[in-house]
PDB file of C-alpha atoms in Angstrom:
ATOM      1  CA  UNK Y  24     -17.006 -13.721 -15.085  1.00  0.00           C
ATOM      2  CA  UNK Y  25     -13.673 -13.034 -13.643  1.00  0.00           C
ATOM      3  CA  UNK Y  26     -11.390  -9.766 -13.834  1.00  0.00           C
ATOM      4  CA  UNK Y  27      -8.784 -12.110 -15.588  1.00  0.00           C
ATOM      5  CA  UNK Y  28     -11.449 -12.136 -18.528  1.00  0.00           C
ATOM      6  CA  UNK Y  29     -11.379  -8.216 -18.947  1.00  0.00           C
ATOM      7  CA  UNK Y  30      -8.121  -7.367 -20.045  1.00  0.00           C
ATOM      8  CA  UNK Y  31      -9.148  -3.653 -20.247  1.00  0.00           C
ATOM      9  CA  UNK Y  32      -9.225  -3.796 -16.230  1.00  0.00           C
ATOM     10  CA  UNK Y  33      -6.285  -4.725 -15.878  1.00  0.00           C
ATOM     11  CA  UNK Y  34      -3.650  -2.361 -15.394  1.00  0.00           C
ATOM     12  CA  UNK Y  35      -2.120   0.444 -12.697  1.00  0.00           C
ATOM     13  CA  UNK Y  36      -2.398  -1.256  -9.127  1.00  0.00           C
ATOM     14  CA  UNK Y  37      -0.160  -4.014  -8.062  1.00  0.00           C
ATOM     15  CA  UNK Y  38      -2.268  -6.558  -6.719  1.00  0.00           C
ATOM     16  CA  UNK Y  39      -1.407  -9.413  -4.716  1.00  0.00           C
ATOM     17  CA  UNK Y  40      -4.337 -11.370  -3.681  1.00  0.00           C
ATOM     18  CA  UNK Y  41      -6.299 -14.630  -4.767  1.00  0.00           C
ATOM     19  CA  UNK Y  42      -8.811 -12.394  -6.367  1.00  0.00           C
ATOM     20  CA  UNK Y  43      -5.989 -11.792  -9.082  1.00  0.00           C
ATOM     21  CA  UNK Y  44      -3.382 -14.846  -9.143  1.00  0.00           C
ATOM     22  CA  UNK Y  45      -2.230 -14.170 -12.645  1.00  0.00           C
ATOM     23  CA  UNK Y  46      -2.292 -10.076 -12.507  1.00  0.00           C
ATOM     24  CA  UNK Y  47       0.202  -7.858 -11.783  1.00  0.00           C
ATOM     25  CA  UNK Y  48      -1.904  -4.531 -12.084  1.00  0.00           C
ATOM     26  CA  UNK Y  49      -5.106  -3.836 -11.928  1.00  0.00           C
ATOM     27  CA  UNK Y  50      -7.170  -0.553 -12.285  1.00  0.00           C
ATOM     28  CA  UNK Y  51      -9.200   0.043  -8.897  1.00  0.00           C
ATOM     29  CA  UNK Y  52     -11.328   2.640 -10.497  1.00  0.00           C
ATOM     30  CA  UNK Y  53     -12.350   0.484 -13.436  1.00  0.00           C
ATOM     31  CA  UNK Y  54     -12.807  -2.450 -11.540  1.00  0.00           C
ATOM     32  CA  UNK Y  55     -15.445  -0.557  -9.121  1.00  0.00           C
ATOM     33  CA  UNK Y  56     -16.792   0.762 -12.197  1.00  0.00           C
ATOM     34  CA  UNK Y  57     -17.176  -2.889 -13.062  1.00  0.00           C
ATOM     35  CA  UNK Y  58     -18.715  -3.613  -9.960  1.00  0.00           C
ATOM     36  CA  UNK Y  59     -21.142  -0.910 -10.304  1.00  0.00           C
ATOM     37  CA  UNK Y  60     -21.941  -2.084 -13.635  1.00  0.00           C
ATOM     38  CA  UNK Y  61     -22.570  -5.998 -12.488  1.00  0.00           C
ATOM     39  CA  UNK Y  62     -19.991  -7.297 -14.832  1.00  0.00           C
ATOM     40  CA  UNK Y  63     -17.674  -8.571 -12.148  1.00  0.00           C
ATOM     41  CA  UNK Y  64     -18.770  -9.559  -8.650  1.00  0.00           C
ATOM     42  CA  UNK Y  65     -17.359  -7.522  -5.388  1.00  0.00           C
ATOM     43  CA  UNK Y  66     -14.254  -8.548  -3.637  1.00  0.00           C
ATOM     44  CA  UNK Y  67     -14.974 -11.208  -0.872  1.00  0.00           C
ATOM     45  CA  UNK Y  68     -14.873  -8.892   2.156  1.00  0.00           C
ATOM     46  CA  UNK Y  69     -18.151  -7.142   0.485  1.00  0.00           C
ATOM     47  CA  UNK Y  70     -19.966 -10.183  -0.037  1.00  0.00           C
ATOM     48  CA  UNK Y  71     -18.914 -11.222   3.322  1.00  0.00           C
ATOM     49  CA  UNK Y  72     -20.593  -8.237   4.888  1.00  0.00           C
ATOM     50  CA  UNK Y  73     -23.032  -7.286   2.022  1.00  0.00           C
ATOM     51  CA  UNK Y  74     -21.929  -3.897   0.918  1.00  0.00           C
ATOM     52  CA  UNK Y  75     -21.595  -2.629  -3.200  1.00  0.00           C
ATOM     53  CA  UNK Y  76     -20.061   0.431  -4.823  1.00  0.00           C
ATOM     54  CA  UNK Y  77     -22.688   2.418  -6.535  1.00  0.00           C
ATOM     55  CA  UNK Y  78     -21.047   5.272  -7.723  1.00  0.00           C
ATOM     56  CA  UNK Y  79     -17.453   5.779  -8.454  1.00  0.00           C
ATOM     57  CA  UNK Y  80     -15.757   9.174  -9.512  1.00  0.00           C
ATOM     58  CA  UNK Y  81     -11.949  10.347  -9.586  1.00  0.00           C
ATOM     59  CA  UNK Y  82     -11.623  11.226  -5.806  1.00  0.00           C
ATOM     60  CA  UNK Y  83     -14.972   9.870  -5.058  1.00  0.00           C
ATOM     61  CA  UNK Y  84     -16.913   7.064  -4.286  1.00  0.00           C
ATOM     62  CA  UNK Y  85     -20.522   5.987  -3.222  1.00  0.00           C
ATOM     63  CA  UNK Y  86     -20.962   2.922  -1.464  1.00  0.00           C
ATOM     64  CA  UNK Y  87     -24.105   1.444   0.199  1.00  0.00           C
ATOM     65  CA  UNK Y  88     -25.177  -1.739   2.849  1.00  0.00           C
ATOM     66  CA  UNK Y  89     -28.404  -2.805   3.790  1.00  0.00           C
ATOM     67  CA  UNK Y  90     -28.118  -3.360   7.228  1.00  0.00           C
ATOM     68  CA  UNK Y  91     -29.315  -6.714   8.301  1.00  0.00           C
ATOM     69  CA  UNK Y  92     -29.006  -7.670  12.093  1.00  0.00           C
ATOM     70  CA  UNK Y  93     -28.853 -11.541  12.048  1.00  0.00           C
ATOM     71  CA  UNK Y  94     -25.404 -10.844  10.331  1.00  0.00           C
ATOM     72  CA  UNK Y  95     -24.434  -7.128  11.310  1.00  0.00           C
ATOM     73  CA  UNK Y  96     -25.139  -6.927  14.868  1.00  0.00           C
ATOM     74  CA  UNK Y  97     -23.290  -6.533  18.212  1.00  0.00           C
ATOM     75  CA  UNK Y  98     -24.410  -7.981  21.367  1.00  0.00           C
ATOM     76  CA  UNK Y  99     -26.161  -4.880  22.166  1.00  0.00           C
ATOM     77  CA  UNK Y 100     -28.520  -5.483  19.406  1.00  0.00           C
ATOM     78  CA  UNK Y 101     -27.162  -2.453  17.013  1.00  0.00           C
ATOM     79  CA  UNK Y 102     -24.987  -2.985  13.986  1.00  0.00           C
ATOM     80  CA  UNK Y 103     -21.474  -3.053  15.185  1.00  0.00           C
ATOM     81  CA  UNK Y 104     -18.848  -0.855  14.675  1.00  0.00           C
ATOM     82  CA  UNK Y 105     -16.777  -2.486  12.839  1.00  0.00           C
ATOM     83  CA  UNK Y 106     -19.284  -3.283  10.004  1.00  0.00           C
ATOM     84  CA  UNK Y 107     -19.373   0.947   9.430  1.00  0.00           C
ATOM     85  CA  UNK Y 108     -15.835   0.697   9.839  1.00  0.00           C
ATOM     86  CA  UNK Y 109     -15.047  -1.383   6.926  1.00  0.00           C
ATOM     87  CA  UNK Y 110     -18.247  -0.280   4.908  1.00  0.00           C
ATOM     88  CA  UNK Y 111     -16.181   3.606   5.153  1.00  0.00           C
ATOM     89  CA  UNK Y 112     -12.963   1.849   4.507  1.00  0.00           C
ATOM     90  CA  UNK Y 113     -14.013   0.365   1.379  1.00  0.00           C
ATOM     91  CA  UNK Y 114     -15.312   3.626   0.247  1.00  0.00           C
ATOM     92  CA  UNK Y 115     -12.460   5.519   1.181  1.00  0.00           C
ATOM     93  CA  UNK Y 116     -10.145   3.107  -0.349  1.00  0.00           C
ATOM     94  CA  UNK Y 117     -11.621   2.967  -3.691  1.00  0.00           C
ATOM     95  CA  UNK Y 118     -12.021   6.839  -3.876  1.00  0.00           C
ATOM     96  CA  UNK Y 119      -8.220   7.305  -3.171  1.00  0.00           C
ATOM     97  CA  UNK Y 120      -7.432   4.624  -5.598  1.00  0.00           C
ATOM     98  CA  UNK Y 121      -9.269   6.391  -8.224  1.00  0.00           C
ATOM     99  CA  UNK Y 122      -6.422   9.111  -8.295  1.00  0.00           C
ATOM    100  CA  UNK Y 123      -3.517   6.823  -8.585  1.00  0.00           C
ATOM    101  CA  UNK Y 124      -0.985   7.001 -11.354  1.00  0.00           C
ATOM    102  CA  UNK Y 125      -0.396   4.092 -13.689  1.00  0.00           C
ATOM    103  CA  UNK Y 126       2.862   3.465 -11.687  1.00  0.00           C
ATOM    104  CA  UNK Y 127       1.380   4.185  -8.028  1.00  0.00           C
ATOM    105  CA  UNK Y 128      -0.239   1.958  -5.162  1.00  0.00           C
ATOM    106  CA  UNK Y 129      -0.976   2.826  -1.847  1.00  0.00           C
ATOM    107  CA  UNK Y 130      -1.308   1.534   1.769  1.00  0.00           C
ATOM    108  CA  UNK Y 131      -3.548   3.329   4.825  1.00  0.00           C
ATOM    109  CA  UNK Y 132      -1.158   4.611   7.313  1.00  0.00           C
ATOM    110  CA  UNK Y 133      -4.255   5.707   9.609  1.00  0.00           C
ATOM    111  CA  UNK Y 134      -7.847   4.928   9.891  1.00  0.00           C
ATOM    112  CA  UNK Y 135     -10.278   6.560  12.555  1.00  0.00           C
ATOM    113  CA  UNK Y 136     -13.986   6.472  12.761  1.00  0.00           C
ATOM    114  CA  UNK Y 137     -15.919   8.611  14.842  1.00  0.00           C
ATOM    115  CA  UNK Y 138     -19.588   6.707  15.653  1.00  0.00           C
ATOM    116  CA  UNK Y 139     -22.390   9.199  16.219  1.00  0.00           C
ATOM    117  CA  UNK Y 140     -25.822   7.515  16.683  1.00  0.00           C
ATOM    118  CA  UNK Y 141     -26.853   3.635  16.545  1.00  0.00           C
ATOM    119  CA  UNK Y 142     -27.713   1.698  13.836  1.00  0.00           C
ATOM    120  CA  UNK Y 143     -30.618  -0.663  13.587  1.00  0.00           C
ATOM    121  CA  UNK Y 144     -32.086  -2.147  10.299  1.00  0.00           C
ATOM    122  CA  UNK Y 145     -31.506   0.444   7.322  1.00  0.00           C
ATOM    123  CA  UNK Y 146     -29.856   1.229   4.429  1.00  0.00           C
ATOM    124  CA  UNK Y 147     -26.524   2.763   5.107  1.00  0.00           C
ATOM    125  CA  UNK Y 148     -24.928   5.076   2.417  1.00  0.00           C
ATOM    126  CA  UNK Y 149     -20.960   5.904   2.563  1.00  0.00           C
ATOM    127  CA  UNK Y 150     -19.706   8.609   0.655  1.00  0.00           C
ATOM    128  CA  UNK Y 151     -15.586   9.089   0.629  1.00  0.00           C
ATOM    129  CA  UNK Y 152     -13.962  12.338  -0.597  1.00  0.00           C
ATOM    130  CA  UNK Y 153     -10.196  12.382  -1.585  1.00  0.00           C
ATOM    131  CA  UNK Y 154      -9.860  15.612   0.588  1.00  0.00           C
ATOM    132  CA  UNK Y 155      -5.987  16.364  -0.123  1.00  0.00           C
ATOM    133  CA  UNK Y 156      -4.000  14.274  -2.481  1.00  0.00           C
ATOM    134  CA  UNK Y 157       0.069  15.167  -2.068  1.00  0.00           C
ATOM    135  CA  UNK Y 158       2.744  13.222  -3.921  1.00  0.00           C
ATOM    136  CA  UNK Y 159       3.272  10.889  -0.737  1.00  0.00           C
ATOM    137  CA  UNK Y 160       0.490  11.329   1.677  1.00  0.00           C
ATOM    138  CA  UNK Y 161      -3.207  11.800   1.254  1.00  0.00           C
ATOM    139  CA  UNK Y 162      -6.453  12.410   3.150  1.00  0.00           C
ATOM    140  CA  UNK Y 163     -10.028  10.977   2.786  1.00  0.00           C
ATOM    141  CA  UNK Y 164     -12.950  11.614   4.656  1.00  0.00           C
ATOM    142  CA  UNK Y 165     -16.177   9.526   4.454  1.00  0.00           C
ATOM    143  CA  UNK Y 166     -19.869  10.205   5.986  1.00  0.00           C
ATOM    144  CA  UNK Y 167     -21.745   7.317   6.463  1.00  0.00           C
ATOM    145  CA  UNK Y 168     -25.685   8.318   6.664  1.00  0.00           C
ATOM    146  CA  UNK Y 169     -28.579   6.218   6.946  1.00  0.00           C
ATOM    147  CA  UNK Y 170     -32.003   6.092   4.982  1.00  0.00           C
ATOM    148  CA  UNK Y 171     -33.726   9.238   6.501  1.00  0.00           C
ATOM    149  CA  UNK Y 172     -30.286  10.940   5.403  1.00  0.00           C
ATOM    150  CA  UNK Y 173     -28.983  11.147   9.261  1.00  0.00           C
ATOM    151  CA  UNK Y 174     -24.988  11.071   9.922  1.00  0.00           C
ATOM    152  CA  UNK Y 175     -24.417   8.104  11.792  1.00  0.00           C
ATOM    153  CA  UNK Y 176     -20.592   7.870  11.413  1.00  0.00           C
ATOM    154  CA  UNK Y 177     -17.514   9.836   9.906  1.00  0.00           C
ATOM    155  CA  UNK Y 178     -14.549   8.496   9.331  1.00  0.00           C
ATOM    156  CA  UNK Y 179     -11.107   9.424   7.520  1.00  0.00           C
ATOM    157  CA  UNK Y 180      -7.878   7.858   6.569  1.00  0.00           C
ATOM    158  CA  UNK Y 181      -4.485   8.965   6.189  1.00  0.00           C
ATOM    159  CA  UNK Y 182      -3.020   6.754   2.829  1.00  0.00           C
ATOM    160  CA  UNK Y 183       0.409   6.669   1.503  1.00  0.00           C
ATOM    161  CA  UNK Y 184       1.281   6.702  -2.257  1.00  0.00           C
ATOM    162  CA  UNK Y 185       3.755   3.948  -2.928  1.00  0.00           C
ATOM    163  CA  UNK Y 186       5.807   3.374  -6.084  1.00  0.00           C
ATOM    164  CA  UNK Y 187       8.211   1.501  -7.724  1.00  0.00           C
ATOM    165  CA  UNK Y 188       9.844  -1.411  -5.276  1.00  0.00           C
ATOM    166  CA  UNK Y 189       7.943   0.517  -2.543  1.00  0.00           C
ATOM    167  CA  UNK Y 190       4.679  -0.905  -4.165  1.00  0.00           C
ATOM    168  CA  UNK Y 191       5.944  -4.346  -4.670  1.00  0.00           C
ATOM    169  CA  UNK Y 192       3.547  -7.240  -3.457  1.00  0.00           C
ATOM    170  CA  UNK Y 193       0.596  -4.488  -2.901  1.00  0.00           C
TER     171      UNK Y 193
END
């Protein structure tokens, strides 16, 4: 089932990507909820890496990833930091997108992550919260924990809200 088949999902955020070739606007919060409910597949990067949203609320999301060292390991045998960063970035992006108004979209200005412990085979949970949502700039934070609830990484993202012509092609 594609997002094009669900007109109720098609509003708000301008999108220019292969997932939505004939769609101009997509409500990313509704899109994430549809993924959580199993009504539509996750985006290609989520499928590639293996993460998925499990909870979406206004200004807050939870994503999960079951690590697989055959796919996610770095040369040292632990989960590559880029995998943790992708997981956190997706959670933070969906959290911020859930706060957007009908005429808004956004872009990430800065992404920072601190790696706090090595990760091997575990279920990772990324919990993202919008800390501050101003008219133009917002701050989102994300904690990534392992199956034992230990903090393995903390990330933050500065996002810029775009309106009108600023958001064309986003």
